[in-house]
PDB file of C-alpha atoms in Angstrom:
ATOM      1  CA  UNK A   1     -45.530 -59.981 -54.338  1.00  0.00           C
ATOM      2  CA  UNK A   2     -42.584 -58.687 -56.290  1.00  0.00           C
ATOM      3  CA  UNK A   3     -44.847 -56.512 -58.376  1.00  0.00           C
ATOM      4  CA  UNK A   4     -45.983 -54.649 -55.268  1.00  0.00           C
ATOM      5  CA  UNK A   5     -42.446 -53.807 -54.179  1.00  0.00           C
ATOM      6  CA  UNK A   6     -41.730 -52.241 -57.574  1.00  0.00           C
ATOM      7  CA  UNK A   7     -44.011 -49.352 -56.629  1.00  0.00           C
ATOM      8  CA  UNK A   8     -46.725 -50.023 -59.124  1.00  0.00           C
ATOM      9  CA  UNK A   9     -48.540 -46.916 -57.911  1.00  0.00           C
ATOM     10  CA  UNK A  10     -46.853 -43.613 -57.175  1.00  0.00           C
ATOM     11  CA  UNK A  11     -48.492 -43.430 -53.769  1.00  0.00           C
ATOM     12  CA  UNK A  12     -47.375 -46.876 -52.697  1.00  0.00           C
ATOM     13  CA  UNK A  13     -44.663 -47.194 -50.044  1.00  0.00           C
ATOM     14  CA  UNK A  14     -41.935 -49.765 -49.809  1.00  0.00           C
ATOM     15  CA  UNK A  15     -41.657 -51.010 -46.217  1.00  0.00           C
ATOM     16  CA  UNK A  16     -39.129 -53.761 -46.979  1.00  0.00           C
ATOM     17  CA  UNK A  17     -36.097 -51.501 -46.387  1.00  0.00           C
ATOM     18  CA  UNK A  18     -35.404 -49.312 -43.367  1.00  0.00           C
ATOM     19  CA  UNK A  19     -34.895 -45.622 -43.939  1.00  0.00           C
ATOM     20  CA  UNK A  20     -33.812 -42.929 -41.560  1.00  0.00           C
ATOM     21  CA  UNK A  21     -36.099 -39.987 -40.815  1.00  0.00           C
ATOM     22  CA  UNK A  22     -33.734 -37.725 -42.743  1.00  0.00           C
ATOM     23  CA  UNK A  23     -34.342 -39.630 -45.992  1.00  0.00           C
ATOM     24  CA  UNK A  24     -38.079 -39.024 -45.871  1.00  0.00           C
ATOM     25  CA  UNK A  25     -39.228 -35.608 -46.989  1.00  0.00           C
ATOM     26  CA  UNK A  26     -41.420 -33.540 -44.705  1.00  0.00           C
ATOM     27  CA  UNK A  27     -45.069 -33.176 -45.706  1.00  0.00           C
ATOM     28  CA  UNK A  28     -46.142 -29.979 -47.457  1.00  0.00           C
ATOM     29  CA  UNK A  29     -46.646 -27.100 -45.025  1.00  0.00           C
ATOM     30  CA  UNK A  30     -44.602 -28.688 -42.223  1.00  0.00           C
ATOM     31  CA  UNK A  31     -41.901 -26.533 -40.730  1.00  0.00           C
ATOM     32  CA  UNK A  32     -39.808 -28.124 -37.952  1.00  0.00           C
ATOM     33  CA  UNK A  33     -38.595 -24.679 -36.826  1.00  0.00           C
ATOM     34  CA  UNK A  34     -42.086 -23.674 -35.703  1.00  0.00           C
ATOM     35  CA  UNK A  35     -42.936 -24.433 -32.051  1.00  0.00           C
ATOM     36  CA  UNK A  36     -43.986 -27.874 -31.007  1.00  0.00           C
ATOM     37  CA  UNK A  37     -47.446 -28.730 -29.669  1.00  0.00           C
ATOM     38  CA  UNK A  38     -46.098 -29.755 -26.278  1.00  0.00           C
ATOM     39  CA  UNK A  39     -44.629 -26.275 -25.661  1.00  0.00           C
ATOM     40  CA  UNK A  40     -48.078 -24.701 -25.975  1.00  0.00           C
ATOM     41  CA  UNK A  41     -49.564 -27.292 -23.651  1.00  0.00           C
ATOM     42  CA  UNK A  42     -46.820 -26.721 -21.092  1.00  0.00           C
ATOM     43  CA  UNK A  43     -47.378 -22.963 -21.392  1.00  0.00           C
ATOM     44  CA  UNK A  44     -51.033 -23.397 -20.395  1.00  0.00           C
ATOM     45  CA  UNK A  45     -50.023 -25.569 -17.431  1.00  0.00           C
ATOM     46  CA  UNK A  46     -47.524 -22.989 -16.219  1.00  0.00           C
ATOM     47  CA  UNK A  47     -48.639 -21.766 -12.756  1.00  0.00           C
ATOM     48  CA  UNK A  48     -48.020 -18.095 -13.530  1.00  0.00           C
ATOM     49  CA  UNK A  49     -50.085 -18.362 -16.705  1.00  0.00           C
ATOM     50  CA  UNK A  50     -52.943 -19.968 -14.761  1.00  0.00           C
ATOM     51  CA  UNK A  51     -52.790 -17.258 -12.084  1.00  0.00           C
ATOM     52  CA  UNK A  52     -52.964 -14.500 -14.681  1.00  0.00           C
ATOM     53  CA  UNK A  53     -55.857 -16.242 -16.434  1.00  0.00           C
ATOM     54  CA  UNK A  54     -57.769 -16.619 -13.146  1.00  0.00           C
ATOM     55  CA  UNK A  55     -57.106 -13.001 -12.193  1.00  0.00           C
ATOM     56  CA  UNK A  56     -58.540 -11.780 -15.498  1.00  0.00           C
ATOM     57  CA  UNK A  57     -61.611 -13.960 -14.964  1.00  0.00           C
ATOM     58  CA  UNK A  58     -62.108 -12.294 -11.584  1.00  0.00           C
ATOM     59  CA  UNK A  59     -61.500  -8.830 -13.028  1.00  0.00           C
ATOM     60  CA  UNK A  60     -63.987  -9.219 -15.876  1.00  0.00           C
ATOM     61  CA  UNK A  61     -66.761 -10.793 -13.783  1.00  0.00           C
ATOM     62  CA  UNK A  62     -68.530  -7.466 -12.963  1.00  0.00           C
ATOM     63  CA  UNK A  63     -68.497  -6.434 -16.614  1.00  0.00           C
ATOM     64  CA  UNK A  64     -69.986  -9.794 -17.602  1.00  0.00           C
ATOM     65  CA  UNK A  65     -72.897  -9.097 -15.232  1.00  0.00           C
ATOM     66  CA  UNK A  66     -73.841  -5.834 -16.969  1.00  0.00           C
ATOM     67  CA  UNK A  67     -76.114  -7.420 -19.643  1.00  0.00           C
ATOM     68  CA  UNK A  68     -78.008  -9.358 -16.958  1.00  0.00           C
ATOM     69  CA  UNK A  69     -78.320  -6.198 -14.871  1.00  0.00           C
ATOM     70  CA  UNK A  70     -79.747  -4.348 -17.878  1.00  0.00           C
ATOM     71  CA  UNK A  71     -82.308  -7.113 -18.337  1.00  0.00           C
ATOM     72  CA  UNK A  72     -83.238  -6.957 -14.645  1.00  0.00           C
ATOM     73  CA  UNK A  73     -83.633  -3.181 -14.921  1.00  0.00           C
ATOM     74  CA  UNK A  74     -85.933  -3.621 -17.900  1.00  0.00           C
ATOM     75  CA  UNK A  75     -88.024  -6.256 -16.145  1.00  0.00           C
ATOM     76  CA  UNK A  76     -88.320  -4.167 -12.960  1.00  0.00           C
ATOM     77  CA  UNK A  77     -90.162  -1.392 -14.792  1.00  0.00           C
ATOM     78  CA  UNK A  78     -90.530   2.177 -13.550  1.00  0.00           C
ATOM     79  CA  UNK A  79     -93.308   1.666 -11.020  1.00  0.00           C
ATOM     80  CA  UNK A  80     -92.719   2.386  -7.355  1.00  0.00           C
ATOM     81  CA  UNK A  81     -93.534  -0.820  -5.553  1.00  0.00           C
ATOM     82  CA  UNK A  82     -91.587  -3.047  -3.150  1.00  0.00           C
ATOM     83  CA  UNK A  83     -90.417  -5.657  -5.648  1.00  0.00           C
ATOM     84  CA  UNK A  84     -88.789  -3.270  -8.197  1.00  0.00           C
ATOM     85  CA  UNK A  85     -87.274  -1.234  -5.368  1.00  0.00           C
ATOM     86  CA  UNK A  86     -85.719  -4.407  -3.892  1.00  0.00           C
ATOM     87  CA  UNK A  87     -84.355  -5.384  -7.312  1.00  0.00           C
ATOM     88  CA  UNK A  88     -82.795  -1.968  -7.852  1.00  0.00           C
ATOM     89  CA  UNK A  89     -81.498  -1.985  -4.276  1.00  0.00           C
ATOM     90  CA  UNK A  90     -79.701  -5.262  -4.920  1.00  0.00           C
ATOM     91  CA  UNK A  91     -78.278  -3.856  -8.153  1.00  0.00           C
ATOM     92  CA  UNK A  92     -76.795  -1.036  -6.069  1.00  0.00           C
ATOM     93  CA  UNK A  93     -75.674  -3.008  -2.995  1.00  0.00           C
ATOM     94  CA  UNK A  94     -73.839  -5.862  -4.765  1.00  0.00           C
ATOM     95  CA  UNK A  95     -71.187  -3.687  -6.496  1.00  0.00           C
ATOM     96  CA  UNK A  96     -70.871  -1.549  -3.361  1.00  0.00           C
ATOM     97  CA  UNK A  97     -70.044  -4.626  -1.250  1.00  0.00           C
ATOM     98  CA  UNK A  98     -67.699  -5.909  -3.953  1.00  0.00           C
ATOM     99  CA  UNK A  99     -65.703  -2.674  -3.813  1.00  0.00           C
ATOM    100  CA  UNK A 100     -65.204  -3.073  -0.073  1.00  0.00           C
ATOM    101  CA  UNK A 101     -63.978  -6.659  -0.511  1.00  0.00           C
ATOM    102  CA  UNK A 102     -61.596  -5.846  -3.368  1.00  0.00           C
ATOM    103  CA  UNK A 103     -58.438  -6.698  -1.396  1.00  0.00           C
ATOM    104  CA  UNK A 104     -59.780 -10.006  -0.116  1.00  0.00           C
ATOM    105  CA  UNK A 105     -61.021 -10.930  -3.600  1.00  0.00           C
ATOM    106  CA  UNK A 106     -57.534 -10.520  -5.064  1.00  0.00           C
ATOM    107  CA  UNK A 107     -55.746 -11.824  -1.946  1.00  0.00           C
ATOM    108  CA  UNK A 108     -54.491 -15.007  -3.633  1.00  0.00           C
ATOM    109  CA  UNK A 109     -53.263 -13.053  -6.661  1.00  0.00           C
ATOM    110  CA  UNK A 110     -50.381 -10.793  -5.774  1.00  0.00           C
ATOM    111  CA  UNK A 111     -47.711  -9.303  -7.955  1.00  0.00           C
ATOM    112  CA  UNK A 112     -47.199  -6.634 -10.555  1.00  0.00           C
ATOM    113  CA  UNK A 113     -49.824  -8.046 -12.913  1.00  0.00           C
ATOM    114  CA  UNK A 114     -52.638  -7.766 -10.326  1.00  0.00           C
ATOM    115  CA  UNK A 115     -52.810  -3.956 -10.475  1.00  0.00           C
ATOM    116  CA  UNK A 116     -54.442  -3.842 -13.911  1.00  0.00           C
ATOM    117  CA  UNK A 117     -56.934  -6.558 -12.962  1.00  0.00           C
ATOM    118  CA  UNK A 118     -57.882  -4.665  -9.789  1.00  0.00           C
ATOM    119  CA  UNK A 119     -58.458  -1.524 -11.839  1.00  0.00           C
ATOM    120  CA  UNK A 120     -60.701  -3.368 -14.314  1.00  0.00           C
ATOM    121  CA  UNK A 121     -62.599  -4.983 -11.402  1.00  0.00           C
ATOM    122  CA  UNK A 122     -63.044  -1.576  -9.758  1.00  0.00           C
ATOM    123  CA  UNK A 123     -64.305   0.048 -12.974  1.00  0.00           C
ATOM    124  CA  UNK A 124     -66.694  -2.846 -13.626  1.00  0.00           C
ATOM    125  CA  UNK A 125     -68.274  -2.393 -10.205  1.00  0.00           C
ATOM    126  CA  UNK A 126     -68.507   1.377 -10.738  1.00  0.00           C
ATOM    127  CA  UNK A 127     -70.383   0.691 -14.002  1.00  0.00           C
ATOM    128  CA  UNK A 128     -72.797  -1.549 -12.073  1.00  0.00           C
ATOM    129  CA  UNK A 129     -73.379   1.170  -9.469  1.00  0.00           C
ATOM    130  CA  UNK A 130     -73.945   3.804 -12.156  1.00  0.00           C
ATOM    131  CA  UNK A 131     -76.533   1.579 -13.856  1.00  0.00           C
ATOM    132  CA  UNK A 132     -78.374   1.161 -10.548  1.00  0.00           C
ATOM    133  CA  UNK A 133     -78.273   4.913  -9.891  1.00  0.00           C
ATOM    134  CA  UNK A 134     -79.620   5.591 -13.381  1.00  0.00           C
ATOM    135  CA  UNK A 135     -82.496   3.188 -12.712  1.00  0.00           C
ATOM    136  CA  UNK A 136     -83.208   4.909  -9.370  1.00  0.00           C
ATOM    137  CA  UNK A 137     -83.274   8.275 -11.147  1.00  0.00           C
ATOM    138  CA  UNK A 138     -85.602   6.995 -13.882  1.00  0.00           C
ATOM    139  CA  UNK A 139     -87.942   5.598 -11.201  1.00  0.00           C
ATOM    140  CA  UNK A 140     -87.954   8.977  -9.431  1.00  0.00           C
ATOM    141  CA  UNK A 141     -86.222   7.716  -6.296  1.00  0.00           C
ATOM    142  CA  UNK A 142     -83.325  10.188  -6.416  1.00  0.00           C
ATOM    143  CA  UNK A 143     -83.941  13.772  -5.270  1.00  0.00           C
ATOM    144  CA  UNK A 144     -82.999  15.550  -8.487  1.00  0.00           C
ATOM    145  CA  UNK A 145     -85.629  18.352  -8.566  1.00  0.00           C
ATOM    146  CA  UNK A 146     -85.875  21.443  -6.402  1.00  0.00           C
ATOM    147  CA  UNK A 147     -89.311  20.338  -5.191  1.00  0.00           C
ATOM    148  CA  UNK A 148     -87.658  17.323  -3.548  1.00  0.00           C
ATOM    149  CA  UNK A 149     -85.825  19.640  -1.161  1.00  0.00           C
ATOM    150  CA  UNK A 150     -88.747  21.825   0.046  1.00  0.00           C
ATOM    151  CA  UNK A 151     -88.531  20.420   3.592  1.00  0.00           C
ATOM    152  CA  UNK A 152     -85.093  22.000   3.969  1.00  0.00           C
ATOM    153  CA  UNK A 153     -86.042  25.459   2.650  1.00  0.00           C
ATOM    154  CA  UNK A 154     -87.083  28.103   5.154  1.00  0.00           C
ATOM    155  CA  UNK A 155     -90.526  29.572   4.567  1.00  0.00           C
ATOM    156  CA  UNK A 156     -90.476  33.090   3.085  1.00  0.00           C
ATOM    157  CA  UNK A 157     -90.493  35.981   5.562  1.00  0.00           C
ATOM    158  CA  UNK A 158     -93.511  38.281   5.217  1.00  0.00           C
ATOM    159  CA  UNK A 159     -92.574  41.806   4.412  1.00  0.00           C
ATOM    160  CA  UNK A 160     -96.064  43.239   4.652  1.00  0.00           C
ATOM    161  CA  UNK A 161     -99.286  42.434   6.418  1.00  0.00           C
ATOM    162  CA  UNK A 162    -102.619  43.532   5.132  1.00  0.00           C
ATOM    163  CA  UNK A 163    -106.007  43.143   6.664  1.00  0.00           C
ATOM    164  CA  UNK A 164    -109.508  43.562   5.414  1.00  0.00           C
ATOM    165  CA  UNK A 165    -112.182  45.786   6.799  1.00  0.00           C
ATOM    166  CA  UNK A 166    -115.558  44.915   8.084  1.00  0.00           C
ATOM    167  CA  UNK A 167    -118.347  45.895   5.840  1.00  0.00           C
ATOM    168  CA  UNK A 168    -121.603  46.984   7.431  1.00  0.00           C
ATOM    169  CA  UNK A 169    -124.471  46.329   5.257  1.00  0.00           C
TER     170      UNK A 169
END
């Protein structure tokens, strides 16, 4: 037993004597001045941090829907039939409704930090509406040609009348 306490190996530790924590050297790479793990955990549990995190999740939700909306637009095709028109209509109505409920969406999150999140939420819904309008235009549902407005144009006024004669043969 005595041979083991003589530190036969350089990695062996002697537990027979008590040492203070100041006598033991810190492991390589350890810096006691750097923040502790519990401060980061308490930072995540801070209510203001959680509110800001939740507000950014709300703000980025419309932008996270853009890839799915692009896929829906692709799957709808360019044909004019009830199902693709309903899909494109929903792509247009959802962001429109979300813009009208912007204040109630961010009702629980008030403060100076909510302004930027509201702006991002607003822009994300505008992007969704623009995608739906582009799809409507590519399907031919938007009146973008002059021939689409012929019902509102007055017929031309005749400046001259001509008539044919009767031929006697």
